[in-house]
Structures are given as C-alpha cells and as structure tokens.
C-alpha cells in the first residue's frame, strides 16, 4: 500500500472482563470487610479497589491507530511498506480469522468486539504472517483506509 494522505482512525478498547470481574471482586471485598468493620470501611474499600480496577483497565486498554505512517496497536507499529493488504472482517469472517483461518504466529490483539482488521505482512523477516486486531467501528476504519485517487 502506498503512504498517501488518508484519514486517521483511532480506537480505544477496554477489557470488559477486567472491568466486570474487577468490579465484582471489589464489591465482594467491600461487602465482606464492611460486615466486620462497618459502612465507612466498606465505602473506603470500594473506592480504593474500584480505583485500582479503573487504573488497571486504562493501563491495559487496546489503542488502535491507522494513519499515514501505518498501523499502530499499543506500542507495536506496522509501517505501510510492510503491509501486503488489509481486510476489514466482521461477524463470521472475524471469528474465522481467529479460529480456522488463523495461524499460530498471527499477531493478535483482541477485545470483545464483533469486527476486526487483518493486515497481511509482506516482510519475510517478520515472524507474523498477519496482524489480527479487533475494532469497534469497522465502517469508520473502512473510510479511513480508502485512499483518495
């Protein structure tokens, strides 16, 4: 793919499991400790543990950026000159890319979404044949990947 001017796509995805399970554990700890030490301690435990859960969720967020320089997923970068082709996958095609069409060496960064991006890597020295990344807004990504003539 050429590196002509394209719209930028940005996506930040949080781990629903971390948020849900962490909040559930914080609630349970607050209830258990509050039963022994009282309501003030229960509230303090909830505030402290929920703060830890939110900080952990923010630190583990998946940031996907597609722009002129290439594809960035967290700290990993894939420049356009190393990309053979890009596919926007939704529904069964995305599930298939993660299972039967997937390869053990594919670079995967997945959150709880039903759509994704698969970028085929053209660099023979790269250990990954493709990058498979979840995205929340596949139509916005499709528009960002459309390069004006």
N, CA, C and O atoms as a DFTB+ gen file, in Angstrom:
596 C
 N C O
     1  1       0.841      -1.181       0.000
     2  2       0.000       0.000       0.000
     3  2       0.882       1.237       0.000
     4  3       1.949       1.248       0.612
     5  1       0.444       2.250      -0.669
     6  2       1.202       3.490      -0.698
     7  2       0.863       4.325       0.527
     8  3      -0.168       4.127       1.170
     9  1       1.744       5.254       0.835
    10  2       1.529       6.077       2.020
    11  2       1.021       7.461       1.621
    12  3       1.606       8.469       2.016
    13  1      -0.047       7.521       0.853
    14  2      -0.656       8.798       0.522
    15  2      -1.536       9.237       1.681
    16  3      -1.768       8.483       2.627
    17  1      -2.017      10.460       1.592
    18  2      -2.791      11.010       2.699
    19  2      -4.100      10.255       2.883
    20  3      -4.856      10.058       1.931
    21  1      -4.355       9.839       4.105
    22  2      -5.582       9.120       4.440
    23  2      -6.117       9.667       5.763
    24  3      -5.385      10.262       6.553
    25  1      -7.390       9.452       5.975
    26  2      -7.993       9.877       7.237
    27  2      -7.433       9.007       8.364
    28  3      -7.014       7.871       8.140
    29  1      -7.433       9.550       9.556
    30  2      -6.907       8.801      10.694
    31  2      -8.047       8.103      11.425
    32  3      -9.113       8.680      11.635
    33  1      -7.806       6.854      11.807
    34  2      -8.760       6.089      12.599
    35  2      -8.131       5.841      13.961
    36  3      -7.003       5.357      14.051
    37  1      -8.859       6.170      15.018
    38  2      -8.404       5.928      16.393
    39  2      -9.479       5.158      17.137
    40  3     -10.673       5.426      17.001
    41  1      -9.028       4.201      17.924
    42  2      -9.961       3.357      18.669
    43  2      -9.302       2.965      19.987
    44  3      -8.160       2.506      19.998
    45  1     -10.005       3.140      21.081
    46  2      -9.518       2.687      22.388
    47  2     -10.540       1.693      22.935
    48  3     -11.720       2.008      23.087
    49  1     -10.056       0.480      23.229
    50  2     -10.925      -0.585      23.716
    51  2     -10.443      -1.024      25.095
    52  3      -9.252      -1.243      25.316
    53  1     -11.395      -1.146      26.016
    54  2     -11.093      -1.581      27.372
    55  2     -11.500      -3.037      27.533
    56  3     -12.421      -3.513      26.869
    57  1     -10.816      -3.730      28.408
    58  2     -11.129      -5.125      28.679
    59  2     -12.411      -5.214      29.510
    60  3     -12.445      -4.796      30.667
    61  1     -13.439      -5.753      28.912
    62  2     -14.707      -5.895      29.642
    63  2     -14.574      -6.893      30.780
    64  3     -15.213      -6.743      31.821
    65  1     -13.739      -7.918      30.583
    66  2     -13.554      -8.909      31.642
    67  2     -12.863      -8.274      32.844
    68  3     -13.264      -8.510      33.983
    69  1     -11.836      -7.476      32.603
    70  2     -11.142      -6.812      33.703
    71  2     -12.080      -5.867      34.440
    72  3     -12.106      -5.846      35.671
    73  1     -12.847      -5.088      33.693
    74  2     -13.776      -4.158      34.339
    75  2     -14.875      -4.889      35.111
    76  3     -15.174      -4.543      36.254
    77  1     -15.469      -5.893      34.485
    78  2     -16.561      -6.620      35.133
    79  2     -16.105      -7.443      36.319
    80  3     -16.661      -7.330      37.412
    81  1     -15.091      -8.274      36.107
    82  2     -14.617      -9.138      37.181
    83  2     -13.973      -8.325      38.294
    84  3     -14.170      -8.616      39.474
    85  1     -13.201      -7.301      37.921
    86  2     -12.573      -6.462      38.935
    87  2     -13.595      -5.724      39.785
    88  3     -13.445      -5.624      41.002
    89  1     -14.634      -5.206      39.137
    90  2     -15.691      -4.511      39.893
    91  2     -16.454      -5.474      40.785
    92  3     -16.816      -5.131      41.911
    93  1     -16.698      -6.670      40.287
    94  2     -17.393      -7.687      41.076
    95  2     -16.563      -8.061      42.309
    96  3     -17.106      -8.180      43.407
    97  1     -15.259      -8.245      42.134
    98  2     -14.391      -8.566      43.272
    99  2     -14.312      -7.407      44.259
   100  3     -14.302      -7.626      45.470
   101  1     -14.256      -6.176      43.753
   102  2     -14.236      -5.012      44.639
   103  2     -15.521      -4.931      45.457
   104  3     -15.489      -4.629      46.649
   105  1     -16.641      -5.201      44.813
   106  2     -17.923      -5.202      45.516
   107  2     -17.945      -6.274      46.602
   108  3     -18.350      -6.013      47.734
   109  1     -17.507      -7.478      46.249
   110  2     -17.495      -8.578      47.225
   111  2     -16.582      -8.303      48.403
   112  3     -16.951      -8.572      49.546
   113  1     -15.391      -7.770      48.144
   114  2     -14.471      -7.446      49.232
   115  2     -15.058      -6.355      50.125
   116  3     -14.937      -6.414      51.349
   117  1     -15.692      -5.363      49.510
   118  2     -16.303      -4.299      50.295
   119  2     -17.421      -4.811      51.187
   120  3     -17.536      -4.402      52.343
   121  1     -18.243      -5.701      50.657
   122  2     -19.339      -6.279      51.451
   123  2     -18.779      -7.094      52.604
   124  3     -19.245      -6.968      53.736
   125  1     -17.781      -7.933      52.327
   126  2     -17.222      -8.792      53.369
   127  2     -16.520      -7.987      54.459
   128  3     -16.716      -8.232      55.649
   129  1     -15.711      -7.039      54.043
   130  2     -14.977      -6.238      55.029
   131  2     -15.928      -5.297      55.764
   132  3     -15.764      -5.064      56.962
   133  1     -16.910      -4.761      55.063
   134  2     -17.874      -3.866      55.692
   135  2     -18.732      -4.566      56.729
   136  3     -19.174      -3.941      57.693
   137  1     -18.973      -5.865      56.541
   138  2     -19.761      -6.612      57.530
   139  2     -19.035      -6.686      58.863
   140  3     -19.672      -6.768      59.913
   141  1     -17.726      -6.659      58.832
   142  2     -16.945      -6.745      60.062
   143  2     -16.619      -5.356      60.616
   144  3     -16.751      -5.120      61.817
   145  1     -16.196      -4.442      59.745
   146  2     -15.671      -3.159      60.209
   147  2     -16.619      -1.976      60.038
   148  3     -16.303      -0.880      60.502
   149  1     -17.758      -2.157      59.395
   150  2     -18.723      -1.079      59.291
   151  2     -18.791      -0.435      57.911
   152  3     -17.993      -0.714      57.016
   153  1     -19.791       0.447      57.786
   154  2     -20.095       1.066      56.493
   155  2     -18.999       2.000      55.992
   156  3     -18.759       2.060      54.786
   157  1     -18.335       2.720      56.871
   158  2     -17.289       3.655      56.441
   159  2     -16.119       2.897      55.804
   160  3     -15.577       3.317      54.782
   161  1     -15.745       1.793      56.413
   162  2     -14.647       0.978      55.871
   163  2     -15.101       0.332      54.557
   164  3     -14.318       0.243      53.611
   165  1     -16.337      -0.112      54.494
   166  2     -16.872      -0.704      53.256
   167  2     -16.755       0.297      52.105
   168  3     -16.296      -0.055      51.018
   169  1     -17.164       1.528      52.342
   170  2     -17.092       2.560      51.314
   171  2     -15.643       2.842      50.917
   172  3     -15.343       3.002      49.734
   173  1     -14.756       2.901      51.890
   174  2     -13.340       3.147      51.603
   175  2     -12.749       2.012      50.767
   176  3     -11.989       2.260      49.831
   177  1     -13.096       0.776      51.102
   178  2     -12.604      -0.377      50.337
   179  2     -13.134      -0.313      48.910
   180  3     -12.382      -0.553      47.966
   181  1     -14.401       0.002      48.739
   182  2     -14.960       0.109      47.384
   183  2     -14.238       1.178      46.567
   184  3     -13.892       0.955      45.407
   185  1     -14.017       2.327      47.176
   186  2     -13.358       3.419      46.446
   187  2     -11.940       3.026      46.055
   188  3     -11.541       3.217      44.906
   189  1     -11.176       2.481      46.994
   190  2      -9.785       2.112      46.713
   191  2      -9.713       1.011      45.663
   192  3      -8.936       1.124      44.715
   193  1     -10.500      -0.045      45.807
   194  2     -10.427      -1.162      44.861
   195  2     -10.952      -0.776      43.480
   196  3     -10.391      -1.200      42.469
   197  1     -12.011       0.015      43.422
   198  2     -12.506       0.459      42.107
   199  2     -11.496       1.372      41.424
   200  3     -11.373       1.353      40.199
   201  1     -10.779       2.165      42.199
   202  2      -9.719       2.995      41.626
   203  2      -8.639       2.116      41.009
   204  3      -8.164       2.400      39.909
   205  1      -8.247       1.052      41.704
   206  2      -7.263       0.120      41.148
   207  2      -7.779      -0.544      39.869
   208  3      -7.029      -0.705      38.906
   209  1      -9.046      -0.925      39.860
   210  2      -9.624      -1.557      38.670
   211  2      -9.617      -0.589      37.490
   212  3      -9.260      -0.973      36.376
   213  1     -10.006       0.655      37.724
   214  2     -10.036       1.643      36.645
   215  2      -8.639       1.979      36.136
   216  3      -8.448       2.160      34.933
   217  1      -7.670       2.064      37.028
   218  2      -6.288       2.313      36.611
   219  2      -5.769       1.136      35.797
   220  3      -5.119       1.333      34.770
   221  1      -6.049      -0.085      36.244
   222  2      -5.614      -1.272      35.501
   223  2      -6.272      -1.336      34.130
   224  3      -5.623      -1.688      33.145
   225  1      -7.553      -0.999      34.060
   226  2      -8.255      -1.013      32.771
   227  2      -7.662       0.031      31.829
   228  3      -7.511      -0.228      30.636
   229  1      -7.335       1.177      32.342
   230  2      -6.739       2.221      31.498
   231  2      -5.352       1.816      31.015
   232  3      -5.006       2.044      29.856
   233  1      -4.559       1.219      31.894
   234  2      -3.205       0.800      31.508
   235  2      -3.216      -0.354      30.511
   236  3      -2.280      -0.500      29.724
   237  1      -4.268      -1.174      30.537
   238  2      -4.357      -2.325      29.646
   239  2      -5.280      -2.087      28.463
   240  3      -5.660      -3.037      27.778
   241  1      -5.643      -0.849      28.212
   242  2      -6.525      -0.538      27.084
   243  2      -5.797      -0.825      25.771
   244  3      -4.582      -0.662      25.661
   245  1      -6.571      -1.252      24.793
   246  2      -6.034      -1.529      23.465
   247  2      -6.264      -0.293      22.599
   248  3      -7.404       0.064      22.301
   249  1      -5.176       0.352      22.203
   250  2      -5.251       1.527      21.340
   251  2      -4.882       1.125      19.926
   252  3      -3.791       0.611      19.676
   253  1      -5.810       1.367      18.995
   254  2      -5.589       1.066      17.584
   255  2      -5.601       2.384      16.823
   256  3      -6.557       3.154      16.919
   257  1      -4.535       2.643      16.065
   258  2      -4.433       3.862      15.269
   259  2      -4.011       3.472      13.858
   260  3      -3.007       2.787      13.661
   261  1      -4.798       3.920      12.879
   262  2      -4.448       3.732      11.470
   263  2      -4.329       5.124      10.875
   264  3      -5.287       5.897      10.872
   265  1      -3.127       5.436      10.364
   266  2      -2.902       6.760       9.781
   267  2      -1.891       6.655       8.650
   268  3      -1.623       5.560       8.155
   269  1      -1.328       7.789       8.237
   270  2      -0.385       7.829       7.112
   271  2       0.854       6.981       7.336
   272  3       1.403       6.431       6.381
   273  1       1.306       6.866       8.574
   274  2       2.545       6.137       8.831
   275  2       2.339       4.629       8.910
   276  3       3.308       3.880       8.789
   277  1       1.122       4.165       9.108
   278  2       0.856       2.728       9.166
   279  2      -0.185       2.384      10.207
   280  3      -1.084       3.170      10.504
   281  1      -0.040       1.188      10.753
   282  2      -0.974       0.673      11.755
   283  2      -0.225       0.587      13.077
   284  3       0.863       0.015      13.152
   285  1      -0.817       1.159      14.115
   286  2      -0.236       1.106      15.448
   287  2      -1.229       0.440      16.374
   288  3      -2.391       0.840      16.449
   289  1      -0.768      -0.580      17.081
   290  2      -1.589      -1.290      18.055
   291  2      -0.812      -1.286      19.362
   292  3       0.152      -2.034      19.528
   293  1      -1.245      -0.432      20.293
   294  2      -0.467      -0.270      21.517
   295  2       0.888       0.312      21.154
   296  3       0.964       1.346      20.490
   297  1       1.965      -0.350      21.589
   298  2       3.312       0.115      21.254
   299  2       3.835      -0.509      19.969
   300  3       4.882      -0.093      19.473
   301  1       3.143      -1.487      19.423
   302  2       3.582      -2.151      18.189
   303  2       3.225      -1.288      16.976
   304  3       2.157      -0.677      16.930
   305  1       4.122      -1.249      16.007
   306  2       3.919      -0.446      14.798
   307  2       4.152      -1.311      13.567
   308  3       5.070      -2.130      13.539
   309  1       3.318      -1.125      12.556
   310  2       3.467      -1.801      11.274
   311  2       3.388      -0.738      10.187
   312  3       2.303      -0.231       9.904
   313  1       4.532      -0.387       9.565
   314  2       4.509       0.650       8.532
   315  2       3.848       0.130       7.259
   316  3       3.797      -1.078       7.027
   317  1       3.345       1.047       6.438
   318  2       2.625       0.662       5.223
   319  2       3.500      -0.105       4.239
   320  3       2.990      -0.934       3.486
   321  1       4.814       0.155       4.230
   322  2       5.655      -0.573       3.281
   323  2       5.844      -2.037       3.667
   324  3       6.368      -2.814       2.870
   325  1       5.429      -2.430       4.870
   326  2       5.483      -3.832       5.289
   327  2       4.115      -4.513       5.209
   328  3       3.970      -5.667       5.614
   329  1       3.106      -3.798       4.683
   330  2       1.747      -4.338       4.600
   331  2       1.452      -4.759       3.167
   332  3       1.578      -3.964       2.235
   333  1       1.057      -6.021       3.003
   334  2       0.676      -6.520       1.675
   335  2      -0.741      -6.093       1.320
   336  3      -0.978      -5.523       0.255
   337  1      -1.684      -6.374       2.222
   338  2      -3.076      -5.966       2.029
   339  2      -3.770      -5.917       3.386
   340  3      -3.292      -6.483       4.369
   341  1      -4.905      -5.227       3.414
   342  2      -5.668      -5.059       4.652
   343  2      -7.099      -5.497       4.395
   344  3      -7.680      -5.178       3.358
   345  1      -7.663      -6.231       5.350
   346  2      -9.062      -6.673       5.263
   347  2      -9.808      -6.194       6.497
   348  3      -9.282      -6.223       7.609
   349  1     -11.043      -5.753       6.284
   350  2     -11.942      -5.447       7.390
   351  2     -12.831      -6.676       7.550
   352  3     -13.518      -7.079       6.612
   353  1     -12.814      -7.265       8.735
   354  2     -13.553      -8.506       8.981
   355  2     -14.684      -8.248       9.965
   356  3     -14.496      -7.573      10.977
   357  1     -15.861      -8.791       9.663
   358  2     -16.999      -8.680      10.570
   359  2     -17.658     -10.046      10.720
   360  3     -17.549     -10.901       9.841
   361  1     -18.330     -10.235      11.825
   362  2     -19.123     -11.443      12.050
   363  2     -18.335     -12.732      11.912
   364  3     -17.307     -12.929      12.560
   365  1     -18.849     -13.620      11.038
   366  2     -18.236     -14.936      10.850
   367  2     -16.825     -14.852      10.283
   368  3     -15.975     -15.677      10.619
   369  1     -16.566     -13.875       9.433
   370  2     -15.221     -13.731       8.868
   371  2     -14.207     -13.395       9.967
   372  3     -13.080     -13.892       9.942
   373  1     -14.598     -12.562      10.919
   374  2     -13.704     -12.220      12.023
   375  2     -13.488     -13.427      12.932
   376  3     -12.360     -13.709      13.337
   377  1     -14.555     -14.130      13.248
   378  2     -14.438     -15.347      14.062
   379  2     -13.545     -16.371      13.377
   380  3     -12.725     -17.025      14.020
   381  1     -13.711     -16.502      12.084
   382  2     -12.920     -17.449      11.317
   383  2     -11.437     -17.070      11.323
   384  3     -10.575     -17.947      11.385
   385  1     -11.138     -15.777      11.260
   386  2      -9.743     -15.329      11.291
   387  2      -9.082     -15.631      12.629
   388  3      -7.860     -15.751      12.718
   389  1      -9.902     -15.751      13.663
   390  2      -9.365     -16.067      14.985
   391  2      -9.271     -17.565      15.231
   392  3      -8.572     -18.001      16.146
   393  1      -9.969     -18.358      14.419
   394  2     -10.005     -19.805      14.662
   395  2      -9.457     -20.573      13.466
   396  3      -8.244     -20.761      13.366
   397  1     -10.315     -21.017      12.563
   398  2      -9.900     -21.927      11.500
   399  2      -9.008     -21.275      10.452
   400  3      -8.127     -21.944       9.913
   401  1      -9.199     -19.996      10.144
   402  2      -8.349     -19.309       9.168
   403  2      -7.127     -18.672       9.819
   404  3      -6.257     -18.142       9.128
   405  1      -7.061     -18.724      11.126
   406  2      -5.955     -18.111      11.842
   407  2      -4.705     -18.983      11.784
   408  3      -4.762     -20.156      11.416
   409  1      -3.603     -18.396      12.146
   410  2      -2.328     -19.094      12.176
   411  2      -1.729     -18.865      13.563
   412  3      -1.895     -17.783      14.126
   413  1      -1.040     -19.851      14.123
   414  2      -0.483     -19.662      15.469
   415  2       0.474     -18.479      15.588
   416  3       0.640     -17.922      16.673
   417  1       1.097     -18.095      14.488
   418  2       2.050     -16.986      14.541
   419  2       1.427     -15.631      14.237
   420  3       2.142     -14.629      14.234
   421  1       0.136     -15.559      13.982
   422  2      -0.502     -14.265      13.751
   423  2      -0.402     -13.405      15.004
   424  3      -0.547     -13.894      16.124
   425  1      -0.153     -12.118      14.793
   426  2      -0.121     -11.170      15.900
   427  2      -1.563     -10.789      16.198
   428  3      -2.243     -10.224      15.341
   429  1      -2.040     -11.092      17.413
   430  2      -3.441     -10.846      17.766
   431  2      -3.538      -9.908      18.961
   432  3      -2.834     -10.065      19.959
   433  1      -4.421      -8.939      18.835
   434  2      -4.807      -8.065      19.937
   435  2      -6.322      -7.948      19.863
   436  3      -6.855      -7.257      18.996
   437  1      -7.007      -8.618      20.765
   438  2      -8.457      -8.771      20.674
   439  2      -9.120      -8.295      21.967
   440  3      -8.650      -8.576      23.069
   441  1     -10.206      -7.581      21.802
   442  2     -11.116      -7.256      22.896
   443  2     -12.494      -7.768      22.474
   444  3     -12.621      -8.394      21.422
   445  1     -13.487      -7.520      23.252
   446  2     -14.832      -8.044      22.999
   447  2     -15.550      -7.244      21.927
   448  3     -16.416      -6.425      22.234
   449  1     -15.196      -7.478      20.678
   450  2     -15.880      -6.828      19.569
   451  2     -16.251      -7.874      18.535
   452  3     -15.789      -9.014      18.600
   453  1     -17.076      -7.492      17.593
   454  2     -17.517      -8.410      16.547
   455  2     -16.916      -8.058      15.189
   456  3     -17.347      -8.578      14.160
   457  1     -15.928      -7.180      15.193
   458  2     -15.282      -6.769      13.942
   459  2     -13.795      -6.627      14.180
   460  3     -13.332      -6.469      15.309
   461  1     -13.060      -6.688      13.078
   462  2     -11.619      -6.583      13.214
   463  2     -10.931      -6.209      11.925
   464  3     -11.550      -6.070      10.870
   465  1      -9.652      -6.055      12.046
   466  2      -8.774      -5.699      10.945
   467  2      -7.748      -6.817      10.820
   468  3      -7.183      -7.264      11.818
   469  1      -7.510      -7.266       9.589
   470  2      -6.420      -8.210       9.360
   471  2      -5.489      -7.582       8.343
   472  3      -5.886      -7.313       7.209
   473  1      -4.256      -7.351       8.746
   474  2      -3.240      -6.780       7.866
   475  2      -2.228      -7.875       7.559
   476  3      -1.568      -8.393       8.460
   477  1      -2.110      -8.222       6.289
   478  2      -1.165      -9.241       5.855
   479  2       0.210      -8.602       5.738
   480  3       0.368      -7.574       5.080
   481  1       1.195      -9.204       6.370
   482  2       2.538      -8.661       6.432
   483  2       3.350      -9.166       5.240
   484  3       3.383     -10.367       4.975
   485  1       4.009      -8.243       4.515
   486  2       4.799      -8.617       3.337
   487  2       6.281      -8.772       3.645
   488  3       7.041      -9.218       2.786
   489  1       6.704      -8.419       4.837
   490  2       8.111      -8.511       5.220
   491  2       8.462      -9.961       5.545
   492  3       7.915     -10.509       6.502
   493  1       9.350     -10.602       4.789
   494  2       9.673     -12.009       5.045
   495  2      10.440     -12.229       6.344
   496  3      10.498     -13.355       6.837
   497  1      11.028     -11.178       6.908
   498  2      11.759     -11.343       8.164
   499  2      10.856     -11.214       9.392
   500  3      11.282     -11.497      10.512
   501  1       9.616     -10.790       9.180
   502  2       8.676     -10.650      10.294
   503  2       8.165     -12.031      10.684
   504  3       7.784     -12.802       9.804
   505  1       8.144     -12.371      11.966
   506  2       7.676     -13.702      12.377
   507  2       6.162     -13.887      12.251
   508  3       5.670     -15.010      12.357
   509  1       5.423     -12.806      12.028
   510  2       3.965     -12.882      11.928
   511  2       3.552     -12.790      10.466
   512  3       4.036     -11.934       9.726
   513  1       2.649     -13.683      10.057
   514  2       2.174     -13.588       8.669
   515  2       1.092     -12.528       8.545
   516  3       0.902     -11.964       7.468
   517  1       0.367     -12.245       9.652
   518  2      -0.696     -11.241       9.630
   519  2      -0.912     -10.681      11.024
   520  3      -0.581     -11.310      12.029
   521  1      -1.481      -9.472      11.059
   522  2      -1.943      -8.877      12.301
   523  2      -3.461      -8.954      12.304
   524  3      -4.110      -8.571      11.331
   525  1      -4.026      -9.450      13.399
   526  2      -5.481      -9.508      13.562
   527  2      -5.809      -8.699      14.815
   528  3      -5.390      -9.037      15.922
   529  1      -6.575      -7.616      14.609
   530  2      -6.844      -6.664      15.676
   531  2      -8.334      -6.369      15.702
   532  3      -8.941      -6.164      14.651
   533  1      -8.929      -6.344      16.883
   534  2     -10.348      -6.005      16.983
   535  2     -10.536      -4.495      16.857
   536  3      -9.700      -3.707      17.299
   537  1     -11.652      -4.116      16.245
   538  2     -12.030      -2.710      16.114
   539  2     -13.511      -2.571      16.444
   540  3     -14.293      -3.500      16.245
   541  1     -13.885      -1.401      16.950
   542  2     -15.287      -1.183      17.300
   543  2     -16.092      -0.601      16.153
   544  3     -17.290      -0.866      16.051
   545  1     -15.469       0.183      15.293
   546  2     -16.176       0.890      14.220
   547  2     -15.602       0.493      12.859
   548  3     -14.775       1.221      12.310
   549  1     -16.027      -0.655      12.301
   550  2     -15.440      -1.103      11.032
   551  2     -15.719      -0.165       9.861
   552  3     -14.883      -0.052       8.964
   553  1     -16.856       0.505       9.841
   554  2     -17.158       1.410       8.727
   555  2     -16.274       2.659       8.761
   556  3     -15.851       3.145       7.712
   557  1     -15.996       3.174       9.945
   558  2     -15.078       4.305      10.051
   559  2     -13.666       3.899       9.638
   560  3     -12.947       4.679       9.014
   561  1     -13.275       2.679       9.988
   562  2     -11.969       2.180       9.580
   563  2     -11.905       2.007       8.068
   564  3     -10.899       2.335       7.439
   565  1     -12.991       1.489       7.488
   566  2     -13.047       1.326       6.030
   567  2     -12.888       2.685       5.335
   568  3     -12.186       2.795       4.330
   569  1     -13.542       3.711       5.876
   570  2     -13.427       5.051       5.300
   571  2     -12.018       5.596       5.451
   572  3     -11.515       6.278       4.559
   573  1     -11.374       5.297       6.581
   574  2     -10.005       5.772       6.791
   575  2      -9.014       5.066       5.874
   576  3      -8.007       5.652       5.476
   577  1      -9.292       3.826       5.543
   578  2      -8.389       3.070       4.663
   579  2      -8.579       3.419       3.196
   580  3      -7.702       3.144       2.377
   581  1      -9.711       4.021       2.854
   582  2      -9.951       4.407       1.461
   583  2      -9.037       5.563       1.103
   584  3      -9.168       6.664       1.636
   585  1      -8.112       5.301       0.195
   586  2      -7.132       6.319      -0.177
   587  2      -7.675       7.108      -1.364
   588  3      -8.054       6.509      -2.370
   589  1      -7.722       8.444      -1.274
   590  2      -8.208       9.228      -2.405
   591  2      -7.282       9.073      -3.616
   592  3      -6.068       8.927      -3.469
   593  1      -7.868       9.107      -4.796
   594  2      -7.074       8.920      -6.023
   595  2      -6.265      10.138      -6.365
   596  3      -5.546      10.142      -7.364
